[in-house]
Amino acid sequence: MSAPTTVVAQSGAATVDRATPEDFLRVLDLGRDGLHAVLDAAADVKARPEVWRGRHAGGTVVCLFDKPSTRTRVSTAVAAHRLGLLPVLVSREDSQLSRGETIEDTGRVLSAYADAIVIRTHAHETLSRLAGAASVPVVNALSDDHHPCQALADALTLREHFGRLAGLRVAYVGDAYSNICHSLIEVAVMTGMRLTIAAPAAYHPDPAVLAGARAAGGEGTVTVVEDPAEALRDAHAVYPEIWVPMDKEHLRAEREADLRRYRVGDAEMALAGPDAVLLHCLPAYRGREVSAQVLDGPRSVVWQQAANRLPTAQAVLHLLLAGSYT
Ligand code: CP
């Protein structure tokens, strides 16, 4: 599925027209109103879980994972279960993808069995090809370029903690040519955050992602610097990135040398505002990109952030299956 459709969605007492995406491959797919509406839905899932139970009873969602995952795999499966959907977990090795069946053929066939396909894979293009061939919605559970499901949990966590997103100063520290950073950029621009990214020159975000986010409009700003102190100063939230992500283990020595300066401990949190919180997508590597004291300390909202993967997953699955934000 690819082209968006316009439906009438109810938001509180007001009825508004909103375009609902047919797939969720990146944050921009939601649009600004849609992004806030999904966060509202996720908050409602937390506040009134019984209202959301079994909303899609009898349906099925296939979760196709090419790469390791703890949070995304389990939160998606549990979210599906709570909505009344049967989650079917498939790994590449267990499927005919491992023997050369194309992603397009796989998408066509899975569309006959399932109401949605959630996929974690490598190249973002694979997602686009799957979405083009499938006749059911496709959700990006992480690609090389985007991790929109994580970004929704990041935003919900900040909104819960600060009561707003607009105007929040977020310092992102480390490799910014990453799916986490790219999705955070899109959230920031669309919600009015002030995102400052500190990264070595060779690790700056994809210029196409920056341009796309800025072109989409929004009050937020994204500034890219090299000095971590510049990003950290007076930040409301600090978000260190893992030095060696999946697929990059062969570059460990080079990346650790390049990114050693991009770490968050007590000294870095001291540069941020006195009420600054720590975000982390997890898994975390204590003593590398983040200290144990900060990760496990009182300023960490990381466990709340991880828990928020579940209601945001419910909100996304509901949005795509219902074609509605409510
Ligand atoms: N943050 C995240 O996506 O975690 P997993 O890789 O465990 O799914």
Coordinates of C-alpha atoms and ligand atoms in Angstrom, one line a residue:
M1 CA 0.0 0.0 0.0
S2 CA 1.3 3.5 -0.6
A3 CA -1.0 6.4 -1.4
P4 CA -2.6 8.1 1.7
T5 CA -6.4 8.2 2.0
T6 CA -8.3 11.0 3.8
V7 CA -10.8 10.0 6.4
V8 CA -12.8 11.9 9.0
A9 CA -11.3 11.4 12.5
Q10 CA -12.8 12.4 15.8
S11 CA -10.5 14.2 18.2
G12 CA -12.2 14.9 21.5
A13 CA -15.3 17.0 20.7
A14 CA -13.9 18.2 17.4
T15 CA -14.3 16.3 14.1
V16 CA -11.4 17.0 11.8
D17 CA -10.2 15.8 8.4
R18 CA -6.9 14.0 8.6
A19 CA -5.0 12.0 6.0
T20 CA -4.2 8.5 7.4
P21 CA -1.2 6.8 5.9
E22 CA -1.6 3.4 4.4
D23 CA 1.9 2.4 5.6
F24 CA 4.2 3.6 8.4
L25 CA 7.7 3.6 7.0
R26 CA 8.9 6.9 8.5
V27 CA 7.6 9.5 10.9
L28 CA 6.8 11.9 8.0
D29 CA 4.2 9.5 6.8
L30 CA 1.9 10.6 9.7
G31 CA 2.0 14.3 9.0
R32 CA 2.0 16.8 11.9
D33 CA -1.6 16.3 13.0
G34 CA -1.3 12.6 12.6
L35 CA 1.8 12.4 14.7
H36 CA 0.1 14.2 17.6
A37 CA -3.0 12.1 17.1
V38 CA -1.0 8.8 17.3
L39 CA 0.6 10.1 20.5
D40 CA -2.9 11.0 21.8
A41 CA -4.1 7.5 21.0
A42 CA -1.1 5.9 22.7
A43 CA -1.8 8.0 25.8
D44 CA -5.4 6.9 25.7
V45 CA -4.2 3.2 25.4
K46 CA -2.4 3.8 28.7
A47 CA -5.2 5.6 30.4
R48 CA -8.1 3.4 29.2
P49 CA -6.6 0.0 28.2
E50 CA -9.9 -1.7 28.5
V51 CA -11.3 0.5 25.7
W52 CA -8.6 -0.7 23.3
R53 CA -8.7 -4.4 24.2
G54 CA -9.8 -6.6 21.3
R55 CA -10.5 -3.7 18.9
H56 CA -9.3 -5.8 16.0
A57 CA -10.4 -9.2 17.2
G58 CA -9.9 -11.9 14.6
G59 CA -7.2 -10.2 12.7
T60 CA -3.6 -11.2 12.1
V61 CA -0.3 -9.3 11.9
V62 CA 2.8 -10.9 10.5
C63 CA 6.1 -9.7 12.1
L64 CA 9.0 -10.4 9.8
F65 CA 12.4 -9.8 11.5
D66 CA 15.6 -9.9 9.5
K67 CA 17.7 -8.7 12.5
P68 CA 17.8 -9.1 16.3
S69 CA 15.2 -7.4 18.4
T70 CA 13.9 -7.5 22.0
R71 CA 11.8 -4.4 22.5
T72 CA 10.3 -4.0 19.0
R73 CA 9.6 -7.7 18.5
V74 CA 7.9 -8.3 21.9
S75 CA 6.1 -5.0 22.1
T76 CA 4.6 -5.5 18.6
A77 CA 3.5 -9.0 19.4
V78 CA 1.9 -7.9 22.7
A79 CA 0.3 -4.9 21.2
A80 CA -1.2 -7.1 18.5
H81 CA -2.5 -9.5 21.1
R82 CA -4.0 -6.7 23.2
L83 CA -5.9 -5.5 20.1
G84 CA -7.2 -9.0 19.5
L85 CA -4.8 -9.7 16.6
L86 CA -2.9 -12.9 16.2
P87 CA 0.8 -12.0 15.9
V88 CA 2.8 -14.4 13.7
L89 CA 6.5 -14.0 14.2
V90 CA 8.7 -15.0 11.2
S91 CA 12.5 -14.7 10.8
R92 CA 14.3 -14.5 7.5
E93 CA 16.0 -17.8 8.2
D94 CA 12.7 -19.5 8.8
S95 CA 11.2 -18.2 5.6
Q96 CA 11.8 -18.6 1.9
L97 CA 13.4 -15.2 1.8
S98 CA 16.5 -17.0 3.0
R99 CA 16.4 -19.1 -0.2
G100 CA 15.9 -16.2 -2.6
E101 CA 12.1 -15.6 -2.7
T102 CA 11.7 -11.9 -3.5
I103 CA 10.3 -9.4 -1.0
E104 CA 7.5 -8.5 -3.5
D105 CA 6.3 -12.1 -3.8
T106 CA 6.5 -12.5 0.0
G107 CA 4.4 -9.3 0.4
R108 CA 1.8 -10.5 -2.0
V109 CA 1.4 -13.8 -0.3
L110 CA 1.4 -12.5 3.2
S111 CA -1.3 -10.0 2.2
A112 CA -3.6 -12.9 1.7
Y113 CA -3.1 -14.1 5.3
A114 CA -2.6 -11.0 7.3
D115 CA -4.1 -7.6 8.0
A116 CA -0.7 -5.9 8.4
I117 CA 3.0 -6.7 8.0
V118 CA 5.6 -5.4 10.4
I119 CA 9.1 -5.7 9.1
R120 CA 12.6 -5.1 10.5
T121 CA 15.2 -5.2 7.8
H122 CA 18.4 -3.6 6.4
A123 CA 17.9 -1.4 3.3
H124 CA 15.0 1.0 3.5
E125 CA 14.4 0.2 -0.1
T126 CA 13.3 -3.3 0.9
L127 CA 10.5 -1.7 2.9
S128 CA 9.4 0.4 0.0
R129 CA 9.4 -2.6 -2.3
L130 CA 7.4 -4.6 0.2
A131 CA 4.9 -1.8 0.7
G132 CA 4.5 -1.4 -3.1
A133 CA 3.7 -5.1 -3.5
A134 CA 1.6 -5.8 -0.4
S135 CA -2.1 -4.9 -0.3
V136 CA -2.1 -4.6 3.5
P137 CA -0.4 -1.9 5.6
V138 CA 3.4 -2.2 6.2
V139 CA 5.1 -1.0 9.4
N140 CA 8.8 -0.2 9.6
A141 CA 10.1 -2.0 12.7
L142 CA 13.6 -0.6 11.9
S143 CA 15.5 -0.1 8.6
D144 CA 19.0 1.2 8.1
D145 CA 17.5 4.7 7.6
H146 CA 14.5 5.0 9.9
H147 CA 13.1 3.7 13.2
P148 CA 9.8 5.5 13.4
C149 CA 8.3 3.2 16.1
Q150 CA 11.1 4.1 18.5
A151 CA 10.7 7.8 17.8
L152 CA 7.0 7.6 18.8
A153 CA 8.0 6.1 22.1
D154 CA 10.7 8.8 22.5
A155 CA 8.1 11.6 21.9
L156 CA 5.5 10.1 24.1
T157 CA 8.0 9.8 27.0
L158 CA 9.1 13.4 26.6
R159 CA 5.5 14.6 26.4
E160 CA 4.6 12.7 29.5
H161 CA 7.6 14.1 31.4
F162 CA 7.4 17.7 30.3
G163 CA 3.8 18.0 29.4
R164 CA 4.7 19.3 25.9
L165 CA 7.0 18.8 23.0
A166 CA 7.2 22.3 21.4
G167 CA 10.2 24.2 22.6
L168 CA 12.0 21.3 24.3
R169 CA 15.7 21.4 23.8
V170 CA 17.0 17.9 23.0
A171 CA 20.7 17.0 22.7
Y172 CA 21.5 14.0 20.6
V173 CA 25.0 12.8 21.1
G174 CA 26.9 10.5 18.8
D175 CA 26.5 8.8 15.4
A176 CA 23.7 10.8 13.7
Y177 CA 23.8 8.9 10.4
S178 CA 21.5 6.5 12.1
N179 CA 17.9 5.3 12.0
I180 CA 17.3 6.6 15.5
C181 CA 18.5 10.1 14.7
H182 CA 16.8 10.3 11.4
S183 CA 13.4 9.5 13.0
L184 CA 14.1 11.9 15.9
I185 CA 14.8 14.6 13.4
E186 CA 11.4 14.1 11.8
V187 CA 9.7 14.1 15.1
A188 CA 11.5 17.2 16.2
V189 CA 10.7 19.3 13.2
M190 CA 7.1 18.2 13.2
T191 CA 6.5 18.9 16.9
G192 CA 8.5 22.1 17.4
M193 CA 11.4 20.7 19.4
R194 CA 14.8 22.3 19.3
L195 CA 17.1 19.4 18.4
T196 CA 20.8 19.8 18.5
I197 CA 22.9 16.9 17.2
A198 CA 26.6 16.6 18.2
A199 CA 28.4 14.2 16.0
P200 CA 31.8 13.9 14.3
A201 CA 31.7 15.3 10.7
A202 CA 31.7 11.8 9.2
Y203 CA 28.7 10.8 11.3
H204 CA 26.3 13.7 10.5
P205 CA 22.7 12.9 9.5
D206 CA 21.8 12.1 5.9
P207 CA 21.3 15.5 4.3
A208 CA 18.3 14.1 2.4
V209 CA 16.6 13.3 5.7
L210 CA 17.3 16.8 7.0
A211 CA 16.0 18.4 3.8
G212 CA 12.9 16.2 3.8
A213 CA 12.0 17.0 7.4
R214 CA 12.5 20.7 6.8
A215 CA 10.4 20.6 3.6
A216 CA 7.6 18.9 5.5
G217 CA 7.2 22.0 7.6
G218 CA 6.9 22.4 11.3
E219 CA 8.1 24.7 14.0
G220 CA 11.0 22.6 15.1
T221 CA 14.7 23.2 14.4
V222 CA 17.6 20.9 13.9
T223 CA 21.2 22.1 14.4
V224 CA 24.2 19.9 13.7
V225 CA 27.5 20.6 15.6
E226 CA 30.6 18.6 16.4
D227 CA 31.2 19.7 20.0
P228 CA 29.0 17.7 22.4
A229 CA 29.1 20.5 25.0
E230 CA 27.4 22.8 22.5
A231 CA 24.5 20.4 22.2
L232 CA 24.3 19.6 25.9
R233 CA 24.2 23.1 27.3
D234 CA 20.8 23.8 28.8
A235 CA 19.2 20.7 27.2
H236 CA 15.9 19.4 28.6
A237 CA 16.8 15.9 27.3
V238 CA 20.0 14.1 26.4
Y239 CA 20.0 11.2 24.0
P240 CA 23.3 9.3 23.5
E241 CA 23.6 6.9 20.6
I242 CA 25.2 3.5 20.7
W243 CA 28.7 3.5 19.3
V244 CA 28.6 0.2 17.5
P245 CA 25.1 -0.7 16.2
M246 CA 23.9 -3.9 14.7
D247 CA 25.7 -4.7 11.4
K248 CA 28.7 -2.5 12.3
E249 CA 30.5 -4.9 14.6
H250 CA 33.3 -5.3 12.0
L251 CA 34.0 -1.5 12.4
R252 CA 34.1 -1.6 16.3
A253 CA 37.7 -0.4 16.7
E254 CA 37.3 2.5 14.2
R255 CA 33.9 3.6 15.6
E256 CA 35.0 3.4 19.2
A257 CA 37.9 5.7 18.4
D258 CA 35.8 8.1 16.4
L259 CA 33.0 8.3 19.0
R260 CA 34.8 8.0 22.3
R261 CA 34.2 11.7 22.9
Y262 CA 30.4 11.3 22.4
R263 CA 29.5 9.8 25.8
V264 CA 27.1 10.8 28.5
G265 CA 28.0 10.7 32.2
D266 CA 27.6 12.9 35.2
A267 CA 29.8 15.7 33.7
E268 CA 27.7 15.8 30.5
M269 CA 24.4 15.7 32.4
A270 CA 25.7 18.6 34.5
L271 CA 26.0 20.7 31.3
A272 CA 22.4 20.1 30.5
G273 CA 19.6 21.8 32.5
P274 CA 19.1 20.8 36.1
D275 CA 15.9 19.0 35.3
A276 CA 17.3 17.3 32.2
V277 CA 16.4 13.7 31.5
L278 CA 18.3 10.9 29.8
L279 CA 16.8 9.1 26.9
H280 CA 18.3 5.9 25.3
C281 CA 16.8 3.6 22.7
L282 CA 18.4 0.5 24.3
P283 CA 20.2 -1.8 24.3
A284 CA 22.6 0.3 26.4
Y285 CA 26.4 -0.3 26.8
R286 CA 27.3 1.0 30.3
G287 CA 30.7 2.6 30.3
R288 CA 30.7 3.3 26.6
E289 CA 28.1 5.8 25.2
V290 CA 26.4 6.2 28.7
S291 CA 27.6 5.7 32.2
A292 CA 25.9 3.3 34.6
Q293 CA 25.3 6.1 37.1
V294 CA 23.3 8.1 34.6
L295 CA 21.5 5.2 32.9
D296 CA 20.4 3.8 36.3
G297 CA 20.1 7.1 38.1
P298 CA 17.1 9.3 38.9
R299 CA 17.4 11.4 35.7
S300 CA 16.9 8.4 33.4
V301 CA 13.5 8.0 31.8
V302 CA 14.8 5.1 29.7
W303 CA 12.7 2.4 31.3
Q304 CA 9.5 4.5 30.8
Q305 CA 10.7 5.1 27.2
A306 CA 11.1 1.4 26.6
A307 CA 7.7 0.7 28.2
N308 CA 6.1 3.2 25.9
R309 CA 7.0 1.0 22.9
L310 CA 3.9 -1.0 23.8
P311 CA 1.1 1.7 23.7
T312 CA 2.7 3.4 20.7
A313 CA 2.7 0.0 18.9
Q314 CA -1.0 -0.4 19.7
A315 CA -1.7 3.1 18.4
V316 CA 0.1 2.5 15.2
L317 CA -1.4 -0.9 14.5
H318 CA -4.9 0.5 15.2
L319 CA -4.3 3.6 13.0
L320 CA -3.3 1.4 10.0
L321 CA -6.0 -1.2 10.5
A322 CA -8.9 1.2 11.2
G323 CA -7.8 3.9 8.9
S324 CA -8.6 6.2 11.7
Y325 CA -6.9 7.9 14.6
T326 CA -9.7 7.1 17.1
Ligands
CP1 N1 15.2 0.1 20.6 C1 14.9 -1.1 19.9 O1 14.5 -1.0 18.7 O2 15.2 -2.2 20.6 P1 15.2 -3.7 19.9 O3 16.3 -3.7 18.9 O4 15.4 -4.6 21.1 O5 13.9 -3.9 19.2

